[in-house]
Amino acid sequence: MPADATFGYRANPGYDSSVSGATAKPPFKRLWARDLGSVVSAPVAVGGRVFAVVNADQGGEGGPRMELVGLDAATGKALWPQKSLTREPAATVTFGGGLLYTQTLSGQVRAWDPVSGALKWTVDLENGLCQYPPTWYGNVLYTQNGRGKAVALRAENGQRLWEASLVENGWAPVVVDEVGVWIGFDNLAYQLLDRATGKELRRFDVPDMSGGGNNPVALGAGALWLRNSFSDDSNAVAYDRRTGTVLRRLPADATPAFGTNRVYVANRGVVRALDTSAGYATRWTYTSPRQAATVRLVAGGFVYVQDGTGELVVLNEKTGVKAWSYRLGAEPHPMENVVAEADWNGWTVPGLATAQGRLFAPAQDGVLIAFGQA
């Protein structure tokens, strides 16, 4: 898999929001913009192509029309006609092993050829309730149906390799690394499954509590990070990947992102760059005027912050100095309650992407914008 690429939501199978080999560097200029409907997912950017799931209904059809879009990264021109996915209010896309994979709210998983747009295979997870995209790792596609079942599919043909029961029902992403398959439900529960068999290797479950799973989880700094958004206890908790021991608990209203020896934690609009090689010392901070911010991407020595003001703010990873910014959405009304991390907006998951010196950012009202070096 190329190092200078973004494979989908939160960038990679570990969901750490980091693109290790990124070459895009601010300041940027706008290369092109495409109006694709009313909402655009976290893009996939690989080689000279960019892909996204969009709601192609611009408000006149009375409901969603989720479609898969493939564009030339340099020009924004369509690679092939858009592919219809569902009329339900959710769908997602990810990339791995040379194929695109989409998943709908009801659990229909499809594989697509990114060059031609041809459908390769379809699998129905039966009675699904899926918010997050599947995860590709080592030629296997891992996902869960939102109703208590994890599934592993052979990536090349969709063959079911195993199924496993989960401790919870609900929306939860599947993150994967060399240790295994991780599925977390906020700070209430998580399971570690064997990649080859689905056998449960470890379980954490808070007794007599359920209902978690709306918040994404991530692997970074040697830990599994779970986050909740309970009104009296909004935080991110790090569990040691090898032992399950709680390593750290940090106030957070957005899932952390990660760089080399860094954890980026946002809470009430303050983004802190924490140095993991120095006892989590704060190296710099960024403060949003609206008290809401999320780190969407860490790439090429820069930290990409989605500010509650509607701006994309790019900071130098070492110093925190602003390198560039761009308004992606209108300034919210002063009385509007701005949520730091809206990872379930009724349509698809949000995010940024980078590949081969370009940056791809969904903007307000279903516009996808490509940026390149100024």
Coordinates of C-alpha atoms in Angstrom, one line a residue:
M1 CA 0.0 0.0 0.0
P2 CA 1.4 3.4 -0.9
A3 CA 2.6 5.7 1.9
D4 CA 1.4 8.9 0.3
A5 CA -2.3 8.0 0.2
T6 CA -5.4 8.2 2.3
F7 CA -7.5 5.0 2.3
G8 CA -10.7 6.5 3.7
Y9 CA -12.2 7.6 7.0
R10 CA -9.4 8.5 9.5
A11 CA -6.8 7.7 6.9
N12 CA -5.8 4.0 7.5
P13 CA -6.9 0.7 9.2
G14 CA -5.7 1.9 12.6
Y15 CA -7.8 5.0 12.4
D16 CA -4.9 7.2 13.7
S17 CA -5.7 10.0 11.1
S18 CA -2.0 10.0 10.0
V19 CA -0.6 9.7 6.5
S20 CA 3.1 8.9 7.1
G21 CA 4.5 9.6 3.6
A22 CA 2.4 12.6 2.7
T23 CA 4.0 15.1 0.3
A24 CA 1.3 17.9 0.3
K25 CA 2.5 21.0 2.1
P26 CA 0.9 24.4 2.6
P27 CA 0.4 27.0 1.4
F28 CA -2.1 25.6 -1.1
K29 CA -4.0 27.0 -4.0
R30 CA -7.4 25.7 -5.2
L31 CA -7.1 23.4 -8.2
W32 CA -10.7 22.5 -8.7
A33 CA -14.1 22.2 -7.0
R34 CA -17.0 19.8 -7.8
D35 CA -20.6 20.3 -6.6
L36 CA -21.6 16.7 -6.0
G37 CA -24.9 17.1 -4.2
S38 CA -25.6 17.9 -0.5
V39 CA -22.9 16.0 1.3
V40 CA -19.5 14.4 0.6
S41 CA -17.8 11.6 2.6
A42 CA -14.3 11.4 3.9
P43 CA -12.5 11.0 0.5
V44 CA -10.2 8.1 -0.6
A45 CA -7.1 9.4 -2.4
V46 CA -4.8 6.9 -4.0
G47 CA -2.4 7.7 -6.9
G48 CA -3.9 10.1 -9.3
R49 CA -7.5 9.3 -8.3
V50 CA -9.9 10.5 -5.6
F51 CA -13.2 8.7 -4.6
A52 CA -16.0 9.6 -2.2
V53 CA -19.6 8.7 -1.4
V54 CA -22.0 11.6 -2.0
N55 CA -25.6 12.3 -1.4
A56 CA -26.4 13.3 -5.0
D57 CA -29.8 14.7 -4.0
Q58 CA -29.5 18.5 -3.8
G59 CA -32.7 18.9 -1.9
G60 CA -35.3 18.4 -4.6
E61 CA -36.0 14.6 -4.3
G62 CA -37.2 14.5 -0.7
G63 CA -34.5 12.1 0.5
P64 CA -31.0 10.8 0.1
R65 CA -29.5 9.3 -3.1
M66 CA -26.1 7.9 -2.0
E67 CA -23.7 7.3 -4.9
L68 CA -20.0 6.4 -5.3
V69 CA -18.0 9.0 -7.2
G70 CA -14.6 8.5 -8.9
L71 CA -12.6 11.6 -10.1
D72 CA -9.3 12.4 -11.7
A73 CA -7.2 14.0 -8.9
A74 CA -5.6 16.5 -11.1
T75 CA -8.7 17.8 -13.0
G76 CA -11.8 16.7 -11.0
K77 CA -13.2 15.1 -14.1
A78 CA -15.3 12.0 -13.6
L79 CA -13.6 8.6 -14.2
W80 CA -16.9 6.8 -14.8
P81 CA -20.6 7.4 -14.2
Q82 CA -21.6 7.6 -10.6
K83 CA -22.7 4.3 -9.0
S84 CA -25.9 4.1 -7.1
L85 CA -25.6 2.7 -3.6
T86 CA -28.7 3.3 -1.6
R87 CA -31.7 5.6 -1.0
E88 CA -31.0 5.2 2.8
P89 CA -29.4 8.1 4.7
A90 CA -25.9 6.6 5.0
A91 CA -23.1 5.0 3.0
T92 CA -19.3 4.9 3.2
V93 CA -16.2 4.0 1.2
T94 CA -12.7 2.7 1.8
F95 CA -9.8 1.3 -0.2
G96 CA -7.4 -1.6 0.0
G97 CA -5.5 -4.0 -2.1
G98 CA -6.4 -2.3 -5.4
L99 CA -10.2 -2.2 -4.8
L100 CA -12.8 0.2 -3.4
Y101 CA -15.3 -1.1 -0.8
T102 CA -18.6 0.6 0.0
Q103 CA -21.0 -0.2 2.8
T104 CA -24.6 1.0 3.3
L105 CA -26.6 1.6 6.4
S106 CA -28.5 -1.7 6.0
G107 CA -25.2 -3.6 5.6
Q108 CA -24.7 -4.1 1.9
V109 CA -21.0 -4.4 1.2
R110 CA -19.8 -4.0 -2.4
A111 CA -16.3 -4.2 -4.0
W112 CA -15.6 -1.9 -7.0
D113 CA -12.8 -1.6 -9.6
P114 CA -11.4 1.9 -9.1
V115 CA -10.2 2.2 -12.7
S116 CA -13.4 1.2 -14.5
G117 CA -16.0 1.5 -11.8
A118 CA -17.1 -2.1 -12.4
L119 CA -18.8 -3.9 -9.6
K120 CA -16.7 -6.9 -8.5
W121 CA -18.9 -8.5 -5.8
T122 CA -21.7 -7.9 -3.3
V123 CA -22.3 -9.3 0.2
D124 CA -25.4 -8.6 2.4
L125 CA -24.8 -8.5 6.1
E126 CA -28.5 -9.1 6.7
N127 CA -30.5 -6.7 8.9
G128 CA -27.5 -4.4 9.3
L129 CA -27.2 -1.0 11.0
C130 CA -23.9 0.3 9.8
Q131 CA -22.4 3.8 10.2
Y132 CA -18.7 3.3 9.6
P133 CA -16.9 1.8 6.6
P134 CA -15.3 -1.6 6.5
T135 CA -11.6 -1.9 7.1
W136 CA -9.1 -3.6 4.7
Y137 CA -6.1 -5.3 6.2
G138 CA -3.9 -8.1 4.7
N139 CA -6.3 -9.0 1.9
V140 CA -9.2 -9.4 4.3
L141 CA -12.2 -7.0 4.8
Y142 CA -13.3 -6.6 8.4
T143 CA -16.7 -5.1 9.4
Q144 CA -19.6 -5.4 11.8
N145 CA -23.3 -5.2 11.2
G146 CA -24.3 -2.9 14.1
R147 CA -26.4 -5.7 15.6
G148 CA -23.9 -7.7 17.5
K149 CA -22.0 -9.5 14.7
A150 CA -18.5 -9.0 13.4
V151 CA -17.6 -10.4 9.9
A152 CA -14.4 -11.1 8.0
L153 CA -14.7 -11.3 4.2
R154 CA -12.1 -12.3 1.7
A155 CA -11.3 -9.0 -0.1
E156 CA -10.9 -10.4 -3.6
N157 CA -14.3 -12.2 -3.8
G158 CA -16.4 -11.5 -0.6
Q159 CA -16.2 -15.0 0.7
R160 CA -17.1 -15.1 4.4
L161 CA -14.1 -16.3 6.4
W162 CA -15.6 -16.0 9.9
E163 CA -18.3 -14.4 12.0
A164 CA -18.1 -13.5 15.7
S165 CA -20.5 -12.3 18.4
L166 CA -20.0 -8.9 19.9
V167 CA -20.6 -7.8 23.5
E168 CA -22.7 -4.8 22.2
N169 CA -25.0 -3.8 19.4
G170 CA -24.5 -0.4 17.9
W171 CA -22.5 1.8 15.6
A172 CA -18.8 1.1 16.0
P173 CA -15.8 1.1 13.6
V174 CA -13.6 -1.9 13.2
V175 CA -9.8 -1.0 13.5
V176 CA -7.1 -3.5 12.7
D177 CA -3.4 -3.9 13.3
E178 CA -0.9 -6.8 13.7
V179 CA -2.3 -7.6 17.2
G180 CA -5.8 -8.2 15.9
V181 CA -9.3 -6.8 15.2
W182 CA -10.5 -4.1 17.6
I183 CA -14.1 -3.1 18.1
G184 CA -14.9 -0.6 20.8
F185 CA -18.2 0.9 22.1
D186 CA -17.3 4.2 23.7
N187 CA -15.8 3.7 27.2
L188 CA -18.3 0.9 28.0
A189 CA -16.8 -2.1 26.1
Y190 CA -14.3 -3.3 23.6
Q191 CA -13.3 -6.6 22.1
L192 CA -10.0 -7.8 20.6
L193 CA -10.6 -10.6 18.0
D194 CA -8.1 -12.9 16.3
R195 CA -7.7 -11.8 12.6
A196 CA -7.6 -15.3 11.2
T197 CA -10.4 -16.9 13.2
G198 CA -12.5 -14.2 14.9
K199 CA -11.8 -15.9 18.3
E200 CA -12.1 -13.4 21.2
L201 CA -8.6 -12.7 22.6
R202 CA -9.7 -10.0 25.2
R203 CA -12.8 -8.3 26.4
F204 CA -13.5 -5.2 28.5
D205 CA -17.1 -4.7 29.5
V206 CA -18.6 -2.3 32.1
P207 CA -21.2 -4.3 34.0
D208 CA -24.8 -3.4 33.6
M209 CA -24.2 -0.6 31.1
S210 CA -24.8 -0.6 27.4
G211 CA -25.6 1.7 24.5
G212 CA -22.2 2.9 23.5
G213 CA -20.7 3.0 20.1
N214 CA -21.4 6.3 18.5
N215 CA -17.8 7.6 18.8
P216 CA -14.9 6.3 16.7
V217 CA -12.0 4.6 18.3
A218 CA -8.3 4.7 17.2
L219 CA -5.0 2.9 17.6
G220 CA -2.0 5.1 18.4
A221 CA 0.9 5.6 20.8
G222 CA 0.8 1.9 21.7
A223 CA -2.8 2.0 22.9
L224 CA -6.4 1.6 21.9
W225 CA -8.2 4.9 22.5
L226 CA -11.9 4.9 23.3
R227 CA -13.9 8.0 23.7
N228 CA -17.3 8.8 25.2
S229 CA -19.5 11.9 25.1
F230 CA -21.4 11.5 28.3
S231 CA -22.3 15.0 29.6
D232 CA -20.6 14.4 33.0
D233 CA -17.6 12.5 31.7
S234 CA -16.4 13.4 28.3
N235 CA -12.9 11.9 27.8
A236 CA -10.6 9.6 25.9
V237 CA -9.2 6.6 27.6
A238 CA -6.0 4.8 26.4
Y239 CA -5.8 1.0 26.9
D240 CA -2.5 -0.8 26.5
R241 CA -2.8 -2.9 23.3
R242 CA -0.8 -5.8 24.8
T243 CA -2.2 -6.0 28.3
G244 CA -5.4 -4.0 28.4
T245 CA -4.2 -1.9 31.2
V246 CA -5.6 1.7 31.4
L247 CA -2.6 3.9 30.5
R248 CA -4.1 7.4 30.4
R249 CA -7.4 9.3 30.6
L250 CA -7.7 12.7 29.0
P251 CA -10.5 15.2 28.7
A252 CA -11.6 15.1 25.1
D253 CA -14.7 15.8 23.0
A254 CA -13.1 14.5 19.8
T255 CA -11.2 11.3 19.1
P256 CA -7.4 11.9 19.2
A257 CA -5.2 11.9 16.2
F258 CA -1.5 10.8 16.1
G259 CA 1.9 11.8 14.7
T260 CA 5.4 10.8 15.5
N261 CA 5.7 10.9 19.3
R262 CA 2.6 13.0 19.4
V263 CA -1.0 12.7 20.4
Y264 CA -3.4 15.5 19.4
V265 CA -6.3 15.9 21.8
A266 CA -9.1 18.4 21.4
N267 CA -11.4 19.4 24.2
R268 CA -13.8 22.4 24.2
G269 CA -12.0 23.9 21.2
V270 CA -8.5 23.6 22.6
V271 CA -6.2 21.3 20.6
R272 CA -3.2 20.1 22.6
A273 CA -0.1 18.6 21.0
L274 CA 1.2 16.1 23.6
D275 CA 4.7 14.7 23.5
T276 CA 4.6 10.9 24.2
S277 CA 8.4 10.8 24.5
A278 CA 8.3 13.3 27.4
G279 CA 5.5 12.1 29.7
Y280 CA 2.7 13.7 27.5
A281 CA 4.0 17.2 28.0
T282 CA 2.1 19.9 26.1
R283 CA 4.2 21.3 23.3
W284 CA 1.7 23.7 21.9
T285 CA -2.0 24.5 21.9
Y286 CA -4.5 25.8 19.3
T287 CA -7.7 27.4 20.5
S288 CA -10.9 27.7 18.4
P289 CA -12.9 30.9 18.7
R290 CA -16.1 28.7 18.8
Q291 CA -14.8 26.3 21.4
A292 CA -15.1 23.4 19.0
A293 CA -12.3 21.8 17.0
T294 CA -11.3 18.4 15.6
V295 CA -8.0 17.2 14.2
R296 CA -8.9 15.5 10.9
L297 CA -5.5 14.7 9.5
V298 CA -1.8 14.6 10.4
A299 CA 0.3 14.6 7.3
G300 CA 3.7 15.8 6.0
G301 CA 4.6 17.6 9.1
F302 CA 1.3 19.4 9.5
V303 CA -1.8 19.1 11.6
Y304 CA -5.2 19.7 9.9
V305 CA -7.8 21.1 12.2
Q306 CA -11.5 21.4 11.4
D307 CA -12.5 24.5 13.4
G308 CA -16.0 25.1 14.6
T309 CA -15.9 28.4 12.8
G310 CA -16.1 26.6 9.5
E311 CA -12.4 27.0 8.7
L312 CA -9.8 24.4 7.9
V313 CA -6.7 25.4 9.8
V314 CA -3.3 23.9 9.0
L315 CA -0.7 24.0 11.8
N316 CA 3.0 23.2 11.8
E317 CA 3.3 19.9 13.6
K318 CA 6.4 21.0 15.6
T319 CA 5.5 24.5 16.6
G320 CA 1.7 24.8 16.3
V321 CA 2.2 28.0 14.1
K322 CA -0.6 28.5 11.6
A323 CA 0.7 27.7 8.1
W324 CA -2.5 28.1 6.1
S325 CA -6.3 28.2 6.4
Y326 CA -9.4 28.0 4.2
R327 CA -13.0 28.6 4.8
L328 CA -14.9 25.4 4.0
G329 CA -18.3 26.4 5.5
A330 CA -20.1 29.5 6.6
E331 CA -19.6 30.9 10.1
P332 CA -22.2 29.4 12.3
H333 CA -24.8 31.7 13.9
P334 CA -23.5 33.0 17.3
M335 CA -26.3 31.2 19.1
E336 CA -25.8 27.9 17.3
N337 CA -24.4 25.0 19.3
V338 CA -21.4 23.7 17.5
V339 CA -20.4 20.1 18.0
A340 CA -16.7 19.4 17.9
E341 CA -16.8 16.0 16.3
A342 CA -19.9 15.3 14.3
D343 CA -19.1 11.8 13.0
W344 CA -22.7 10.9 12.4
N345 CA -24.4 13.6 10.4
G346 CA -27.2 11.5 8.9
W347 CA -25.4 10.8 5.7
T348 CA -21.8 9.6 5.9
V349 CA -18.5 10.0 7.8
P350 CA -16.5 13.3 7.4
G351 CA -12.8 13.7 6.8
L352 CA -9.9 14.9 4.6
A353 CA -7.6 13.1 2.2
T354 CA -4.1 13.7 0.7
A355 CA -2.1 11.9 -2.0
Q356 CA 0.7 12.9 -4.3
G357 CA 1.0 16.5 -3.2
R358 CA -2.7 17.3 -3.2
L359 CA -5.3 17.8 -0.5
F360 CA -9.0 17.0 -0.8
A361 CA -11.5 18.6 1.4
P362 CA -15.3 18.3 1.5
A363 CA -16.9 21.7 1.9
Q364 CA -20.4 23.0 2.7
D365 CA -23.3 21.8 0.7
G366 CA -21.7 18.8 -1.1
V367 CA -18.7 20.5 -2.7
L368 CA -15.4 18.6 -2.9
I369 CA -12.4 20.9 -3.3
A370 CA -8.9 19.9 -4.4
F371 CA -5.8 21.9 -3.4
G372 CA -2.2 21.8 -4.6
Q373 CA 1.0 23.6 -3.9
A374 CA 0.7 27.4 -4.4

